[in-house]
XYZ file of C-alpha atoms in Angstrom:
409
model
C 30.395 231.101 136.123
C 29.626 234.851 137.113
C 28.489 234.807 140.257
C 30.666 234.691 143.286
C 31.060 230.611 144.357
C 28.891 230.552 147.966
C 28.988 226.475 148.140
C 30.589 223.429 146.296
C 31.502 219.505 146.587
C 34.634 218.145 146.405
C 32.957 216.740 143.306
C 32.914 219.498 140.873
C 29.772 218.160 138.950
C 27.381 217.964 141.471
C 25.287 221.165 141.646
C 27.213 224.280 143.176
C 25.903 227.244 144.516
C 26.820 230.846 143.745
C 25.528 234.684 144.116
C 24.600 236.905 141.976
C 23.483 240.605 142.265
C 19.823 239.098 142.296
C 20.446 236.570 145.322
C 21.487 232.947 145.058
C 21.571 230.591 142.407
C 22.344 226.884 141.710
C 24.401 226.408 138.889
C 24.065 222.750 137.280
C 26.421 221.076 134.731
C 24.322 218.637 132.091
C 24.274 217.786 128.730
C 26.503 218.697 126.524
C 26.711 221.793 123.552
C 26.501 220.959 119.715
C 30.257 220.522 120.483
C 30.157 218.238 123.107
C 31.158 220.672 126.246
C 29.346 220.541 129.042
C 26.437 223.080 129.488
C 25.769 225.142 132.594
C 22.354 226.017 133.649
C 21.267 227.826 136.938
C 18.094 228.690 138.365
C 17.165 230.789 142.128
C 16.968 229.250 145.490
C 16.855 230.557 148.612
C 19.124 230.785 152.222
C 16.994 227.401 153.226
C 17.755 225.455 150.148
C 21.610 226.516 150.264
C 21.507 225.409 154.169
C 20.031 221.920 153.183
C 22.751 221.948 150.343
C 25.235 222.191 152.750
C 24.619 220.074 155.318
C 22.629 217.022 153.840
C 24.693 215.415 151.055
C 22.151 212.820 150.252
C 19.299 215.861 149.336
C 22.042 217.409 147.312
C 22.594 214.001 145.416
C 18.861 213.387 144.591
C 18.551 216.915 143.613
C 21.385 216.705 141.251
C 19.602 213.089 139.799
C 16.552 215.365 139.735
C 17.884 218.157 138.059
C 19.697 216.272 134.999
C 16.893 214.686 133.078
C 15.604 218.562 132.623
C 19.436 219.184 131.504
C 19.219 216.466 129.104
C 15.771 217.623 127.668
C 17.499 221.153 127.102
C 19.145 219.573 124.327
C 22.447 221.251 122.854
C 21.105 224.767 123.045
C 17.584 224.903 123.961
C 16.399 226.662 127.768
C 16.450 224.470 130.746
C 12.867 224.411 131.906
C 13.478 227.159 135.013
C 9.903 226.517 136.239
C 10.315 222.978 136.706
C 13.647 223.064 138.136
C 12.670 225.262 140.835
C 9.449 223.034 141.403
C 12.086 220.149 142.730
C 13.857 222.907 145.150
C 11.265 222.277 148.215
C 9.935 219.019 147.804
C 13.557 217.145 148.008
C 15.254 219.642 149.836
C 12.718 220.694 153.071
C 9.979 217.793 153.112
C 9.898 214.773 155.364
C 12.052 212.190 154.041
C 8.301 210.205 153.626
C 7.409 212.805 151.441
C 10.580 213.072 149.329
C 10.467 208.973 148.624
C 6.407 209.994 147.603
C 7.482 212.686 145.370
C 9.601 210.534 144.182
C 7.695 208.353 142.981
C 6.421 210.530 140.350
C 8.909 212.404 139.436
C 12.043 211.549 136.666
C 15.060 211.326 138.306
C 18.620 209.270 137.525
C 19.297 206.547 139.694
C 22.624 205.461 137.780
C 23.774 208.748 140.055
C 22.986 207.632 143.414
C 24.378 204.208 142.939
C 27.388 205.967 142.084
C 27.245 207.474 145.007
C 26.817 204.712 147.117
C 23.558 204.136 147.458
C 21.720 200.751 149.103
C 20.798 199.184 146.059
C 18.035 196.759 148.059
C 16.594 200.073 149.967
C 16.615 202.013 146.376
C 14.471 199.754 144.899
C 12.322 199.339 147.702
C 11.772 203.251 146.942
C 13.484 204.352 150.232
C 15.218 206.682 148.398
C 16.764 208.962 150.806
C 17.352 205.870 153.483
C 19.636 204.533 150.913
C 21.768 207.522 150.867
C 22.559 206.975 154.887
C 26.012 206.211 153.461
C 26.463 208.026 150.948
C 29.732 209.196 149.587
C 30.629 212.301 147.517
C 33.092 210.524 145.543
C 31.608 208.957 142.879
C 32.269 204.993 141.171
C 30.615 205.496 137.963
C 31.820 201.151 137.592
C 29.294 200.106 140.634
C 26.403 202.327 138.449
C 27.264 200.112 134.918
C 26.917 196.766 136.388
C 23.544 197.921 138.365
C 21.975 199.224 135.039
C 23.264 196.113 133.526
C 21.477 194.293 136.331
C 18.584 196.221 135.539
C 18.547 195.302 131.730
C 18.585 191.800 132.364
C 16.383 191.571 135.584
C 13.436 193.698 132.452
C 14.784 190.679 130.120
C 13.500 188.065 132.829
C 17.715 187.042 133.461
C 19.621 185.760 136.174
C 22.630 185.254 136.400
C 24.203 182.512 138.661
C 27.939 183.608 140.369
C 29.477 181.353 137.684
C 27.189 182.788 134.486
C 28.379 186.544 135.951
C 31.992 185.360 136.212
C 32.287 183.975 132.652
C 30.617 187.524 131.815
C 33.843 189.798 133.577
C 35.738 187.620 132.263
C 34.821 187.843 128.242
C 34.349 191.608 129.284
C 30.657 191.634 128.386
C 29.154 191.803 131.565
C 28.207 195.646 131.480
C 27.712 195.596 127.524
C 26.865 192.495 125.736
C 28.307 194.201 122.511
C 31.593 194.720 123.342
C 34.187 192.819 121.230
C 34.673 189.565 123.967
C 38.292 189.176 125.503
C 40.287 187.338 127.691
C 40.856 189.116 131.190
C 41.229 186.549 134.237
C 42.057 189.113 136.797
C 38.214 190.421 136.428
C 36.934 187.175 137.720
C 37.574 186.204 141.174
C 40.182 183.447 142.375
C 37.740 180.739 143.635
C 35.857 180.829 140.125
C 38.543 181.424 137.942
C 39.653 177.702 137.748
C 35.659 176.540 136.887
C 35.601 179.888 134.246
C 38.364 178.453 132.435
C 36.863 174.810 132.347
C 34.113 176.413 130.599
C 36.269 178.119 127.752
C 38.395 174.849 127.238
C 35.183 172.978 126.354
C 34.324 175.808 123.911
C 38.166 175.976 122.616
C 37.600 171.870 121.922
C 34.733 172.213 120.231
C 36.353 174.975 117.762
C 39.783 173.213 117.376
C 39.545 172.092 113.899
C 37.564 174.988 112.676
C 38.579 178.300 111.116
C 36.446 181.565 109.756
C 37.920 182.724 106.552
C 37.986 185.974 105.855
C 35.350 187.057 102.845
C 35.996 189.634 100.607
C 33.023 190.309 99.756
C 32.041 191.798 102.672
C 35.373 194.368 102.261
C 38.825 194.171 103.639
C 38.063 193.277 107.335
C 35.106 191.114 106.753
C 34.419 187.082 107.641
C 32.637 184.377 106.241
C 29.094 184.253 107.923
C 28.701 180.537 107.587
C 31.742 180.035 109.453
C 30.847 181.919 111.836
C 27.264 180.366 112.438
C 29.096 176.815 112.238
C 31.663 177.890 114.907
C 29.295 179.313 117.394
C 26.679 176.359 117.038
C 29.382 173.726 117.587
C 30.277 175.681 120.526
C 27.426 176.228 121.705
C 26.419 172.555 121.521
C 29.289 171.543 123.638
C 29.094 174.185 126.104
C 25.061 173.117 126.591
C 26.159 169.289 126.906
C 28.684 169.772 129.167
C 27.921 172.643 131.532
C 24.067 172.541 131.113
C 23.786 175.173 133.907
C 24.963 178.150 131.982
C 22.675 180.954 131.402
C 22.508 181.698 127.654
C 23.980 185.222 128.075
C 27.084 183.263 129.593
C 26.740 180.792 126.599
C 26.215 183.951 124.070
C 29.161 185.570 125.478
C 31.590 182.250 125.302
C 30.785 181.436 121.593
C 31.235 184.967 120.884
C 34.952 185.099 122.129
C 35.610 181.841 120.111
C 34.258 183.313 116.976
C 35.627 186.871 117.254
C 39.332 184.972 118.201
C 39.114 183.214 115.122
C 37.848 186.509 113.005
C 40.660 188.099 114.317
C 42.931 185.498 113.106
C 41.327 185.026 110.001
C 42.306 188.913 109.190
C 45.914 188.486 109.556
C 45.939 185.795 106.484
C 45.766 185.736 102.948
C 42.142 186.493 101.337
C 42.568 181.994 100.284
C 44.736 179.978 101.918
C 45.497 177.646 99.181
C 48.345 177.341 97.597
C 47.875 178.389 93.493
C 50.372 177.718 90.745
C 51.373 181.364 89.716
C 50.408 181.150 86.069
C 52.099 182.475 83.132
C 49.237 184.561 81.306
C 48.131 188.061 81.973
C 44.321 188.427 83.553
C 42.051 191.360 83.877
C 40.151 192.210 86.739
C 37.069 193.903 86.783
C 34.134 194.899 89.174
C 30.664 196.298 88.227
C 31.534 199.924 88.339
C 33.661 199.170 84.689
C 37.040 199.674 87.095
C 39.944 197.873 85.916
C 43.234 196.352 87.273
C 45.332 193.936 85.452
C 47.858 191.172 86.917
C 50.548 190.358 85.341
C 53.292 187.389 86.363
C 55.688 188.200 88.215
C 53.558 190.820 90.276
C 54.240 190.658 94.382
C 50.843 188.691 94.652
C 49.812 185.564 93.588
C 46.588 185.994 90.905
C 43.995 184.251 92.990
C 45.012 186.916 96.386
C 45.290 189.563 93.883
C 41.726 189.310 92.756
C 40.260 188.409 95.817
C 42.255 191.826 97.351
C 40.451 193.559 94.358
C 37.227 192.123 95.880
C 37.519 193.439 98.715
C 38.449 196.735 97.967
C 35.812 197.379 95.408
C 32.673 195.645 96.828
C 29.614 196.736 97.994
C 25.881 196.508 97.654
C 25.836 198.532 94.464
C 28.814 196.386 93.300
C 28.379 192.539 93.290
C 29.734 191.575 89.844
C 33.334 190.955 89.131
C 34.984 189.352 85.902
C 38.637 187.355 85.937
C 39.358 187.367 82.346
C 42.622 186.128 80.115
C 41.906 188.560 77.351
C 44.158 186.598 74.778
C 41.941 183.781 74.396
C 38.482 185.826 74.789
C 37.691 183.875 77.867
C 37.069 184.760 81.971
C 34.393 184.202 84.549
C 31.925 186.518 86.261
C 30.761 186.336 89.943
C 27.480 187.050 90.719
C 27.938 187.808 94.807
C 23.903 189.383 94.661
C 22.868 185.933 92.964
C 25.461 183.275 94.360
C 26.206 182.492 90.788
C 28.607 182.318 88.406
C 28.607 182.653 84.510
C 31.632 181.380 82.443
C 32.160 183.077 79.352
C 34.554 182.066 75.942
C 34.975 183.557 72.094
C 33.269 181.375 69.967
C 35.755 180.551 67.614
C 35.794 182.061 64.365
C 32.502 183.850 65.224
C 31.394 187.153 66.293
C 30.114 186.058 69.944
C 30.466 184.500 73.014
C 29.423 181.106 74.764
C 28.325 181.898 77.586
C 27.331 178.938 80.583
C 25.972 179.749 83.902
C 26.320 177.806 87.558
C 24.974 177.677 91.086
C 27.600 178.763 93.797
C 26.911 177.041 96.841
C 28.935 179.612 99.729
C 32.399 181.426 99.395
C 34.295 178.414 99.439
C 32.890 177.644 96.476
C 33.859 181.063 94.865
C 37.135 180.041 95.885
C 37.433 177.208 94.367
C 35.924 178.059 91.546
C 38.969 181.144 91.150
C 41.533 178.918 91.828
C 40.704 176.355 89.366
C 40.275 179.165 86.672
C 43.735 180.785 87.514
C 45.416 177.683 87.163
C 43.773 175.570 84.767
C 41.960 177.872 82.946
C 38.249 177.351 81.204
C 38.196 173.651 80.799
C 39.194 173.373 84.730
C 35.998 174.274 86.098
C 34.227 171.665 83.595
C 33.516 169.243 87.319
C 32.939 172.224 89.367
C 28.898 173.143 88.897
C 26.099 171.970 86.594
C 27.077 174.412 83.659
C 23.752 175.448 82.472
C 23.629 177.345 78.842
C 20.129 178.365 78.983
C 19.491 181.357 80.493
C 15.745 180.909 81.441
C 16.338 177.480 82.788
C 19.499 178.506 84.998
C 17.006 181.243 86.601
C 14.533 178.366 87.221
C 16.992 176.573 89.069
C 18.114 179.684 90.739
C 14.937 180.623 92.004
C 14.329 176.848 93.173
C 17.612 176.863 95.101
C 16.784 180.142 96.638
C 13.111 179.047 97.646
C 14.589 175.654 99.438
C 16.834 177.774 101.577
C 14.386 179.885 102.423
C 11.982 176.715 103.542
């Protein structure tokens, strides 16, 4: 700031006023710099606007919701649009209060900033703008202007929320943003409904008691099985519909949600497969589409079947969906086809120069599994009951395409 400080707020952002050696100015905080600091933008006014400033804290306020759209249009370094600013200065500041609502009306301004302030949310909407200021403060609770723009994004999605739907919302923690990862906080919710709240989460909770997401590795290190998911939330959801048939499907959403991301969360604190594997005693190679290579040997720390599956989910991606398990001393291993939900198994022909090589449909990931598990521990002739081994290629496509068609349909 250069100028000498004439006026201020105990709030520091809301517009000040200063003097400079060519009169008075109002300096404005908005937006931020191409390195996120706040940028400072002033523009002239005159001994009437400052005496408004000072004495009318509601004008101030709507000036200052005014004022920050053209802040925000500046962008990180471009001019704030002086001409317009100063076109605000007489119409809020010295009109009737009629003709402030009417300019108003069509002009940008933020509202989030005057229910901060405390405006009458019932008078604000009723475009009684300055009325709704009568008790203003110049303190501001930025938590009061969340939940009314979350209001406002429901009341445009045609929602309503009933005291118990808005309860089960503060309680999941999704009640000012539907994507934030759902938790448990009773103290949010208030006394009377926290008993009914709960009821609703136990019926989820029995729904989900048998049920588990496992983690997938082919979706990386921190990544779930989608169809475990999806059969989680519907069986959930169906219970929560039968037995509270009142909830509003945000307060449904938001319940199936915190079952599903509990169980993620638990899922990611076990082993890639849960099962139990006989260690083996042969050497196998790992290796993903990218020609990367990593070998297990026994003895290692890790089991072969969490070893590979680790390797999984390190290495995958969308440009890398095919890994091998292979026992080199034999000439045999199988190849997963994550793009293709297949499977090819592949063996030396004996005394010959090539391979056998027999493809499969995979049905979902715990198929993979078992598919890997059987291989690590009882080798080729172990999958033998575990898909309709195909040899020829065109046909196994054929089938392929017909399973993917029927899942489509």
């Amino acid at each position: 700031m250069s100028g000498a400080l004439v006026f201020k707020r105990e709030n520091g952002w809301l517009p000040k006023v200063i003097r400079e050696a060519e009169g008075l100015r109002l300096e404005v905080v908005g937006g931020a710099d191409a390195l996120h600091d706040p940028r400072r933008f002033s523009v002239p006014i005159r001994e009437e606007h400052l005496a408004v400033i000072r004495a009318d804290l509601a004008r101030h306020l709507i000036l200052s919701s005014a004022v920050g759209p053209l802040c925000h249009a500046a962008g990180i370094r471009g001019p704030l649009d002086e001409a317009a600013a100063v076109a605000l200065l007489d119409p809020i500041l010295l009109a009737r209060p009629d003709e402030v609502d009417a300019f108003l009306r069509r002009t940008k301004w933020e509202r989030a900033l005057l229910v901060a302030h405390g405006a009458d949310i019932e008078l604000l909407e009723d475009g009684r703008v300055l009325a709704s200021l009568s008790a203003a403060t110049e303190s501001s609770n930025w938590q009061r202007a969340q939940t009314y723009e979350a209001d406002q994004r429901r009341a445009r999605r045609g929602v309503t929320l009933s005291p118990l739907d808005a309860a089960i919302l503060k309680f999941t923690g999704q009640y000012l943003h539907g994507s934030t990862i759902p938790r448990r906080d009773p103290r949010a919710v208030e006394p009377a409904l926290l008993p009914v709240v709960l009821r609703v989460v136990a019926t989820a909770e029995r729904a989900c008691a048998d049920m588990n997401i496992a983690r997938d590795p082919r979706r990386g290190k921190l990544g779930t099985d989608k169809r475990d998911w999806k059969r989680m939330e519907a069986a959930a959801e169906a219970a929560l519909r039968g037995e509270h048939p009142e909830l509003a499907d945000d307060a449904v959403r938001t319940v199936t949600f915190l079952m599903c991301s509990e169980a993620a969360a638990r899922a990611r604190k076990q082993p890639f497969d849960v099962e139990v594997v006989p260690p083996g005693e042969r050497e196998l190679t790992f290796t993903d589409d990218k020609e990367v290579e990593r070998r297990w040997r026994p003895g290692d720390e890790r089991g072969a079947v969490e070893s590979f599956w680790a390797f999984v989910a390190e290495r995958a991606g969308s440009r890398n969906e095919v890994f091998t398990l292979e026992d080199e001393d034999p000439g045999e291993g199988i190849q997963l086809h994550f793009y293709a939900d297949s499977i090819a198994r592949i063996a030396t022909v004996p005394q010959g120069d090539g391979y056998r090589v027999e493809y499969g449909l995979i049905d979902d990931l715990a198929h993979y599994r078992a598919m890997v598990r059987a291989y690590v521990a009882g080798g080729f002739g172990a999958l033998d009951e575990l898909a309709g081994w195909m040899s020829d290629h065109a046909a196994f496509e054929d089938a392929r395409r017909r399973r993917d068609g029927s899942r489509r349909g």
